[in-house]
């Protein structure tokens, strides 16, 4: 998240009409709102095969044959993947990157927006580009791209050729993890789920070493133990220790540096979350088949979810853990074990204040969007709403919503709504 | 010898019934424990409604498609299984024995009818045996054990019949009958005859998977 | 005393095909590895269900009548469902895993190419014994022994590396969608295939052969979505492919990974429902199989197969048919959505809504015969194609008896399998998806709730 201190927290309401865009353009695609809420933008079609981006009613100076993947970036700007003359590049509010590719995709940005990465293909070779700086070496294929907070990039690359249906070559291992374009000299049958450490210097990832053996590798060396399966590993914050869910003896366990870490064997254990502040570790787990809960430091929440827990997030201070899940056909949240009373059709990404006192989230119910703050639904429905921002002092919420063809940037005072 | 006969006709009958009943209960308990320990996911799909739906559908004669495709076999198997229970339970000689021991009695089959039904059971078993010899897909699956099973079921019926008619060796025949009857009872929980309790379970599971998950019939 | 027949006594009647992967795998095996692997799977990976199926089977042979392989091969008992168990599982149990590579060669062949895991036999066995489950257990053993047939193993390799079945690269996927979107605009102005639209109502998902070989189907689907005024999206990231060959090779670990990637994609896009194209096995993978391995008892999202989706669109008037299809049609019930999901009546209703003259083939609905391609059989590829044709003679006879000009097969696998059969038996039928006919007959106008 960008520094929200500089945002305008004092103007109650700013409006931008968007309905008329529909008359100005052949079609208008999904809207995206800048982080500071000042700008709403959409990819628009001007005429056959002519696209641009409309920001608060003003179009970019450049037009493109194709455009997709519009994303807000810091300073109220937007980036999109654009193409002209069959060449693709990134355009930042109308200013293209220098490098051109045959295709680009998988837009990623680090937390403060100083680094932007994409996967690229040029002349049927694959790599990544970070801030307009492509990898020196390109590969036959690329998957599982990641960007570290420090701007390092990594991905699974295919380092040697494989003929069609050549399962013998596959068996030898043709995939490697490449960091900033340089493949680590260790191949595997498969590599998944690359994680960077805080420094962005080390990588950990899940590997398959033969048909039925899985392990975790850190940089170029896999753990000695092989498992029945593994999920995404994580580095402990500011540390080179790695934790990972591994399946052994038919059960999922949390391991740390190749040693059992949590004691409890689970039916399922995945999606780790770590609080850098408190060092607490949480995971989505299942103790009984078909029933889900959250475990924090190996202690399960007193909550049983029958469908899916999609995500868990800690507040910056680690005091609050929020889970987004679907139970009995409805989406809702739980904050520190306590289930909210929502019964939503969709729940978007929650927003948690640094001290954990405020949790707010956008939901959709019967086609209308609502803002929910601390389990309290604000009754005004909107046609569209995107992730809100909580003010640095946790007293206000910046709501970004569209109603009746008008985009509204509203500052809601928490003492009024709660 | 008399002590042996007394044992066979006395305590052993008790023992046989106990093993039969407790054996079946034991079998059920082991399965449930095993399911809890290793396959508890089964409960996520089991549904009383769809279990019963499937079991009942399969109890109705000639309702499932499969029974219509092999009508003769199913008819015979159906009659065989019914008589397997009806004949011994409603047999006058058996009721008399129960009555002597417990002063209990209930409806009894006419002796001649019981006699005829016994012959039918034996003929059904002969049919099963012949079928195992002649129908290629059954023959392919048949092993020695399958005939042993048929013989084991046939024995109490044959010996009971012979004893009733007192053709020869009456006394020995009664003893043989009681032993073979006890054998069947004891074997039910520990042999393929345990399908008596397994059938409702496997049916319930498949019925639930079909009804609950697949939204389809399983008959 | 009747002699017990064992597989050793059964002469190898026909020389069965294998392939290089099977042979190379067999050559690498040692007796110890065979034994420990089989026992490991049978002891650690099975439970009371497996035990019940083995113990309860009365060897009555009633399941034989159910199986297309048995019926198509002049009632050869070695093709009967329980017969296949006898030649595989029973013997492995009896020999305590101490089996030969010749035995395994035959076991791979049976489990992978002589059973569609279609579960028809479970409806014919009075106990409801799940032979398909037992055959999948054999495949699991073959997977662990690395003797899985070549072509299907390659699709599993692809799944594991790319999360799709056909080595479709990530850029190829997106590029294909954009290309179909552009093409479809020629017919329908302003049509879009919205990528990664977070909060759309529907995520539309397909199997990898669509972008690879049949991109036109994506075009058709986009047209139908557009005309029906649906708020939909497709993911630009892996997780778009709902197919899953790993579940058919017993590679449960990869199968679960595929299912997880799929559902997490839907969750990331915050959709309400997932609609999928006309594919039976893909439906089974996300609805019934892949989800279970990771621990979702039922799919965490509502999964709507194309048949049900078309039914909703047609009955709600979102799609209107301009002129019903004239040729005589018959309908193949894909096992995985009829016996697997009970959509057979809806499929008939849809057919009747879009076609003038519909002829039933018998048996039908839950009792349909599998196309013979399903369960990963067609995916074992060319070495086995000839057998596959012989092994489904009954389907050919059944099709022929309808006399229909067009055969509707709302499943990708069935589609390819039936095309092969139609060709091999000179049936002179056109094989079509329901979507093909809807696309052909629908009014190309955008649904307007006021109309
Ligand atoms: C376990 C203890 C059993 C005892 C003590 C017992 C005793 C007897 C006796 C005393 C008779 C009469 C013989 C006569 O008329 O002189 C009889 C007949 C018979 N029993 Fe049992 N029985 C036993 C178990 C069974 C079982 C398990 C079955 C069948 C599964 C069976 C089937 C029959 C039949 C079919 C007849 C006579 C049939 C006919 O009248 O033709 N019995 N039994
Ligand atoms: C109420 C419980 C029972 C049920 C639901 C049941 C069901 C079945 C079924 C479904 C079959 C397979 C095919 C068929 O014949 O239909 C079968 C076969 C058989 N059952 Fe039962 N059974 C029961 C009890 C018993 C008992 C108590 C015995 C013997 C003591 C028995 C002896 C047999 C035999 C010998 C066969 C094999 C027939 C053959 O050789 O083809 N059954 N049973
Ligand atoms: S599952 Fe289908 S193909 Fe396999 S044995 Fe049963 S009926 Fe035959
Ligand atoms: S019908 Fe069932 S019990 Fe009979 S042989 Fe087949 S699997 Fe076994
Ligand atoms: S391909 Fe079609 S008919 Fe064949 S198993 Fe799959 S769904 Fe069934």
mmCIF file with all atom_site columns, N, CA and C and ligand atoms in Angstrom, chain B residues 66 74 137 141, chain C residues 53 56-64 80-83 85 90 121 124-131 134, ligand 4:
data_model
loop_
_atom_site.group_PDB
_atom_site.id
_atom_site.type_symbol
_atom_site.label_atom_id
_atom_site.label_alt_id
_atom_site.label_comp_id
_atom_site.label_asym_id
_atom_site.label_entity_id
_atom_site.label_seq_id
_atom_site.pdbx_PDB_ins_code
_atom_site.Cartn_x
_atom_site.Cartn_y
_atom_site.Cartn_z
_atom_site.occupancy
_atom_site.B_iso_or_equiv
_atom_site.pdbx_formal_charge
_atom_site.auth_seq_id
_atom_site.auth_comp_id
_atom_site.auth_asym_id
_atom_site.auth_atom_id
_atom_site.pdbx_PDB_model_num
ATOM   1  N  N   . UNK B 1 66  ? -30.822 -54.225 -13.630 1.00 0.00 ? 66  UNK B N   1
ATOM   2  C  CA  . UNK B 1 66  ? -29.971 -55.400 -13.596 1.00 0.00 ? 66  UNK B CA  1
ATOM   3  C  C   . UNK B 1 66  ? -30.810 -56.663 -13.368 1.00 0.00 ? 66  UNK B C   1
ATOM   4  N  N   . UNK B 1 74  ? -32.237 -63.887 -10.818 1.00 0.00 ? 74  UNK B N   1
ATOM   5  C  CA  . UNK B 1 74  ? -32.684 -63.060 -9.705  1.00 0.00 ? 74  UNK B CA  1
ATOM   6  C  C   . UNK B 1 74  ? -33.896 -63.674 -9.017  1.00 0.00 ? 74  UNK B C   1
ATOM   7  N  N   . UNK B 1 137 ? -19.202 -66.083 -17.859 1.00 0.00 ? 137 UNK B N   1
ATOM   8  C  CA  . UNK B 1 137 ? -18.690 -64.984 -17.035 1.00 0.00 ? 137 UNK B CA  1
ATOM   9  C  C   . UNK B 1 137 ? -18.728 -65.328 -15.546 1.00 0.00 ? 137 UNK B C   1
ATOM   10 N  N   . UNK B 1 141 ? -15.217 -66.338 -12.804 1.00 0.00 ? 141 UNK B N   1
ATOM   11 C  CA  . UNK B 1 141 ? -14.998 -65.748 -11.486 1.00 0.00 ? 141 UNK B CA  1
ATOM   12 C  C   . UNK B 1 141 ? -14.982 -66.793 -10.383 1.00 0.00 ? 141 UNK B C   1
ATOM   13 N  N   . UNK C 2 53  ? -15.392 -54.238 -0.704  1.00 0.00 ? 53  UNK C N   1
ATOM   14 C  CA  . UNK C 2 53  ? -15.614 -54.566 -2.112  1.00 0.00 ? 53  UNK C CA  1
ATOM   15 C  C   . UNK C 2 53  ? -15.003 -55.917 -2.462  1.00 0.00 ? 53  UNK C C   1
ATOM   16 N  N   . UNK C 2 56  ? -16.964 -58.782 -0.236  1.00 0.00 ? 56  UNK C N   1
ATOM   17 C  CA  . UNK C 2 56  ? -18.397 -58.954 -0.421  1.00 0.00 ? 56  UNK C CA  1
ATOM   18 C  C   . UNK C 2 56  ? -18.737 -59.517 -1.794  1.00 0.00 ? 56  UNK C C   1
ATOM   19 N  N   . UNK C 2 57  ? -17.866 -59.308 -2.743  1.00 0.00 ? 57  UNK C N   1
ATOM   20 C  CA  . UNK C 2 57  ? -18.174 -59.778 -4.093  1.00 0.00 ? 57  UNK C CA  1
ATOM   21 C  C   . UNK C 2 57  ? -18.466 -61.275 -4.048  1.00 0.00 ? 57  UNK C C   1
ATOM   22 N  N   . UNK C 2 58  ? -19.677 -61.653 -4.481  1.00 0.00 ? 58  UNK C N   1
ATOM   23 C  CA  . UNK C 2 58  ? -20.082 -63.065 -4.433  1.00 0.00 ? 58  UNK C CA  1
ATOM   24 C  C   . UNK C 2 58  ? -19.727 -63.810 -5.722  1.00 0.00 ? 58  UNK C C   1
ATOM   25 N  N   . UNK C 2 59  ? -18.961 -63.169 -6.584  1.00 0.00 ? 59  UNK C N   1
ATOM   26 C  CA  . UNK C 2 59  ? -18.553 -63.816 -7.834  1.00 0.00 ? 59  UNK C CA  1
ATOM   27 C  C   . UNK C 2 59  ? -19.774 -64.252 -8.651  1.00 0.00 ? 59  UNK C C   1
ATOM   28 N  N   . UNK C 2 60  ? -20.790 -63.406 -8.613  1.00 0.00 ? 60  UNK C N   1
ATOM   29 C  CA  . UNK C 2 60  ? -22.039 -63.808 -9.269  1.00 0.00 ? 60  UNK C CA  1
ATOM   30 C  C   . UNK C 2 60  ? -22.069 -63.407 -10.744 1.00 0.00 ? 60  UNK C C   1
ATOM   31 N  N   . UNK C 2 61  ? -21.188 -62.491 -11.163 1.00 0.00 ? 61  UNK C N   1
ATOM   32 C  CA  . UNK C 2 61  ? -21.097 -62.163 -12.581 1.00 0.00 ? 61  UNK C CA  1
ATOM   33 C  C   . UNK C 2 61  ? -22.199 -61.275 -13.112 1.00 0.00 ? 61  UNK C C   1
ATOM   34 N  N   . UNK C 2 62  ? -23.008 -60.734 -12.216 1.00 0.00 ? 62  UNK C N   1
ATOM   35 C  CA  . UNK C 2 62  ? -24.126 -59.911 -12.710 1.00 0.00 ? 62  UNK C CA  1
ATOM   36 C  C   . UNK C 2 62  ? -23.655 -58.581 -13.295 1.00 0.00 ? 62  UNK C C   1
ATOM   37 N  N   . UNK C 2 63  ? -22.494 -58.138 -12.859 1.00 0.00 ? 63  UNK C N   1
ATOM   38 C  CA  . UNK C 2 63  ? -21.974 -56.865 -13.352 1.00 0.00 ? 63  UNK C CA  1
ATOM   39 C  C   . UNK C 2 63  ? -21.593 -56.966 -14.828 1.00 0.00 ? 63  UNK C C   1
ATOM   40 N  N   . UNK C 2 64  ? -21.366 -58.186 -15.313 1.00 0.00 ? 64  UNK C N   1
ATOM   41 C  CA  . UNK C 2 64  ? -20.899 -58.356 -16.692 1.00 0.00 ? 64  UNK C CA  1
ATOM   42 C  C   . UNK C 2 64  ? -21.813 -57.657 -17.689 1.00 0.00 ? 64  UNK C C   1
ATOM   43 N  N   . UNK C 2 80  ? -15.334 -58.759 -18.308 1.00 0.00 ? 80  UNK C N   1
ATOM   44 C  CA  . UNK C 2 80  ? -16.405 -58.405 -17.379 1.00 0.00 ? 80  UNK C CA  1
ATOM   45 C  C   . UNK C 2 80  ? -15.804 -57.606 -16.230 1.00 0.00 ? 80  UNK C C   1
ATOM   46 N  N   . UNK C 2 81  ? -16.600 -56.757 -15.616 1.00 0.00 ? 81  UNK C N   1
ATOM   47 C  CA  . UNK C 2 81  ? -16.038 -55.927 -14.550 1.00 0.00 ? 81  UNK C CA  1
ATOM   48 C  C   . UNK C 2 81  ? -15.345 -56.741 -13.464 1.00 0.00 ? 81  UNK C C   1
ATOM   49 N  N   . UNK C 2 82  ? -16.058 -57.707 -12.880 1.00 0.00 ? 82  UNK C N   1
ATOM   50 C  CA  . UNK C 2 82  ? -15.415 -58.495 -11.830 1.00 0.00 ? 82  UNK C CA  1
ATOM   51 C  C   . UNK C 2 82  ? -14.258 -59.305 -12.400 1.00 0.00 ? 82  UNK C C   1
ATOM   52 N  N   . UNK C 2 83  ? -14.360 -59.670 -13.676 1.00 0.00 ? 83  UNK C N   1
ATOM   53 C  CA  . UNK C 2 83  ? -13.278 -60.401 -14.333 1.00 0.00 ? 83  UNK C CA  1
ATOM   54 C  C   . UNK C 2 83  ? -11.995 -59.578 -14.362 1.00 0.00 ? 83  UNK C C   1
ATOM   55 N  N   . UNK C 2 85  ? -11.270 -57.326 -12.170 1.00 0.00 ? 85  UNK C N   1
ATOM   56 C  CA  . UNK C 2 85  ? -10.767 -57.265 -10.791 1.00 0.00 ? 85  UNK C CA  1
ATOM   57 C  C   . UNK C 2 85  ? -10.018 -58.552 -10.478 1.00 0.00 ? 85  UNK C C   1
ATOM   58 N  N   . UNK C 2 90  ? -7.478  -59.126 -7.260  1.00 0.00 ? 90  UNK C N   1
ATOM   59 C  CA  . UNK C 2 90  ? -7.543  -60.402 -6.530  1.00 0.00 ? 90  UNK C CA  1
ATOM   60 C  C   . UNK C 2 90  ? -6.193  -61.086 -6.522  1.00 0.00 ? 90  UNK C C   1
ATOM   61 N  N   . UNK C 2 121 ? -21.258 -50.455 -14.106 1.00 0.00 ? 121 UNK C N   1
ATOM   62 C  CA  . UNK C 2 121 ? -21.370 -51.752 -13.442 1.00 0.00 ? 121 UNK C CA  1
ATOM   63 C  C   . UNK C 2 121 ? -21.822 -51.633 -11.996 1.00 0.00 ? 121 UNK C C   1
ATOM   64 N  N   . UNK C 2 124 ? -25.290 -52.297 -11.721 1.00 0.00 ? 124 UNK C N   1
ATOM   65 C  CA  . UNK C 2 124 ? -25.744 -53.648 -12.060 1.00 0.00 ? 124 UNK C CA  1
ATOM   66 C  C   . UNK C 2 124 ? -25.344 -54.657 -11.005 1.00 0.00 ? 124 UNK C C   1
ATOM   67 N  N   . UNK C 2 125 ? -24.350 -54.331 -10.222 1.00 0.00 ? 125 UNK C N   1
ATOM   68 C  CA  . UNK C 2 125 ? -23.963 -55.210 -9.126  1.00 0.00 ? 125 UNK C CA  1
ATOM   69 C  C   . UNK C 2 125 ? -24.970 -55.019 -8.004  1.00 0.00 ? 125 UNK C C   1
ATOM   70 N  N   . UNK C 2 126 ? -25.570 -56.125 -7.530  1.00 0.00 ? 126 UNK C N   1
ATOM   71 C  CA  . UNK C 2 126 ? -26.585 -55.962 -6.486  1.00 0.00 ? 126 UNK C CA  1
ATOM   72 C  C   . UNK C 2 126 ? -26.024 -55.344 -5.204  1.00 0.00 ? 126 UNK C C   1
ATOM   73 N  N   . UNK C 2 127 ? -24.726 -55.474 -4.985  1.00 0.00 ? 127 UNK C N   1
ATOM   74 C  CA  . UNK C 2 127 ? -24.139 -54.868 -3.798  1.00 0.00 ? 127 UNK C CA  1
ATOM   75 C  C   . UNK C 2 127 ? -23.690 -53.429 -4.040  1.00 0.00 ? 127 UNK C C   1
ATOM   76 N  N   . UNK C 2 128 ? -23.714 -52.995 -5.293  1.00 0.00 ? 128 UNK C N   1
ATOM   77 C  CA  . UNK C 2 128 ? -23.195 -51.658 -5.581  1.00 0.00 ? 128 UNK C CA  1
ATOM   78 C  C   . UNK C 2 128 ? -21.691 -51.588 -5.394  1.00 0.00 ? 128 UNK C C   1
ATOM   79 N  N   . UNK C 2 129 ? -21.019 -52.653 -5.778  1.00 0.00 ? 129 UNK C N   1
ATOM   80 C  CA  . UNK C 2 129 ? -19.556 -52.649 -5.659  1.00 0.00 ? 129 UNK C CA  1
ATOM   81 C  C   . UNK C 2 129 ? -18.969 -51.725 -6.722  1.00 0.00 ? 129 UNK C C   1
ATOM   82 N  N   . UNK C 2 130 ? -18.000 -50.918 -6.299  1.00 0.00 ? 130 UNK C N   1
ATOM   83 C  CA  . UNK C 2 130 ? -17.458 -49.883 -7.171  1.00 0.00 ? 130 UNK C CA  1
ATOM   84 C  C   . UNK C 2 130 ? -16.212 -50.393 -7.883  1.00 0.00 ? 130 UNK C C   1
ATOM   85 N  N   . UNK C 2 131 ? -16.445 -51.055 -9.009  1.00 0.00 ? 131 UNK C N   1
ATOM   86 C  CA  . UNK C 2 131 ? -15.341 -51.635 -9.772  1.00 0.00 ? 131 UNK C CA  1
ATOM   87 C  C   . UNK C 2 131 ? -14.411 -50.536 -10.287 1.00 0.00 ? 131 UNK C C   1
ATOM   88 N  N   . UNK C 2 134 ? -11.848 -49.764 -7.925  1.00 0.00 ? 134 UNK C N   1
ATOM   89 C  CA  . UNK C 2 134 ? -10.805 -50.781 -7.865  1.00 0.00 ? 134 UNK C CA  1
ATOM   90 C  C   . UNK C 2 134 ? -9.848  -50.650 -9.053  1.00 0.00 ? 134 UNK C C   1
HETATM 91 S  S1  . LIG D 3 .   ? -22.066 -58.200 -9.628  1.00 0.00 ? 4   LIG D S1  1
HETATM 92 FE FE1 . LIG D 3 .   ? -21.001 -57.481 -7.823  1.00 0.00 ? 4   LIG D FE1 1
HETATM 93 S  S2  . LIG D 3 .   ? -20.917 -59.255 -6.515  1.00 0.00 ? 4   LIG D S2  1
HETATM 94 FE FE2 . LIG D 3 .   ? -21.403 -60.004 -8.512  1.00 0.00 ? 4   LIG D FE2 1
HETATM 95 S  S3  . LIG D 3 .   ? -19.444 -60.503 -9.433  1.00 0.00 ? 4   LIG D S3  1
HETATM 96 FE FE3 . LIG D 3 .   ? -19.917 -58.436 -10.038 1.00 0.00 ? 4   LIG D FE3 1
HETATM 97 S  S4  . LIG D 3 .   ? -18.922 -57.201 -8.491  1.00 0.00 ? 4   LIG D S4  1
HETATM 98 FE FE4 . LIG D 3 .   ? -19.027 -59.244 -7.657  1.00 0.00 ? 4   LIG D FE4 1
#
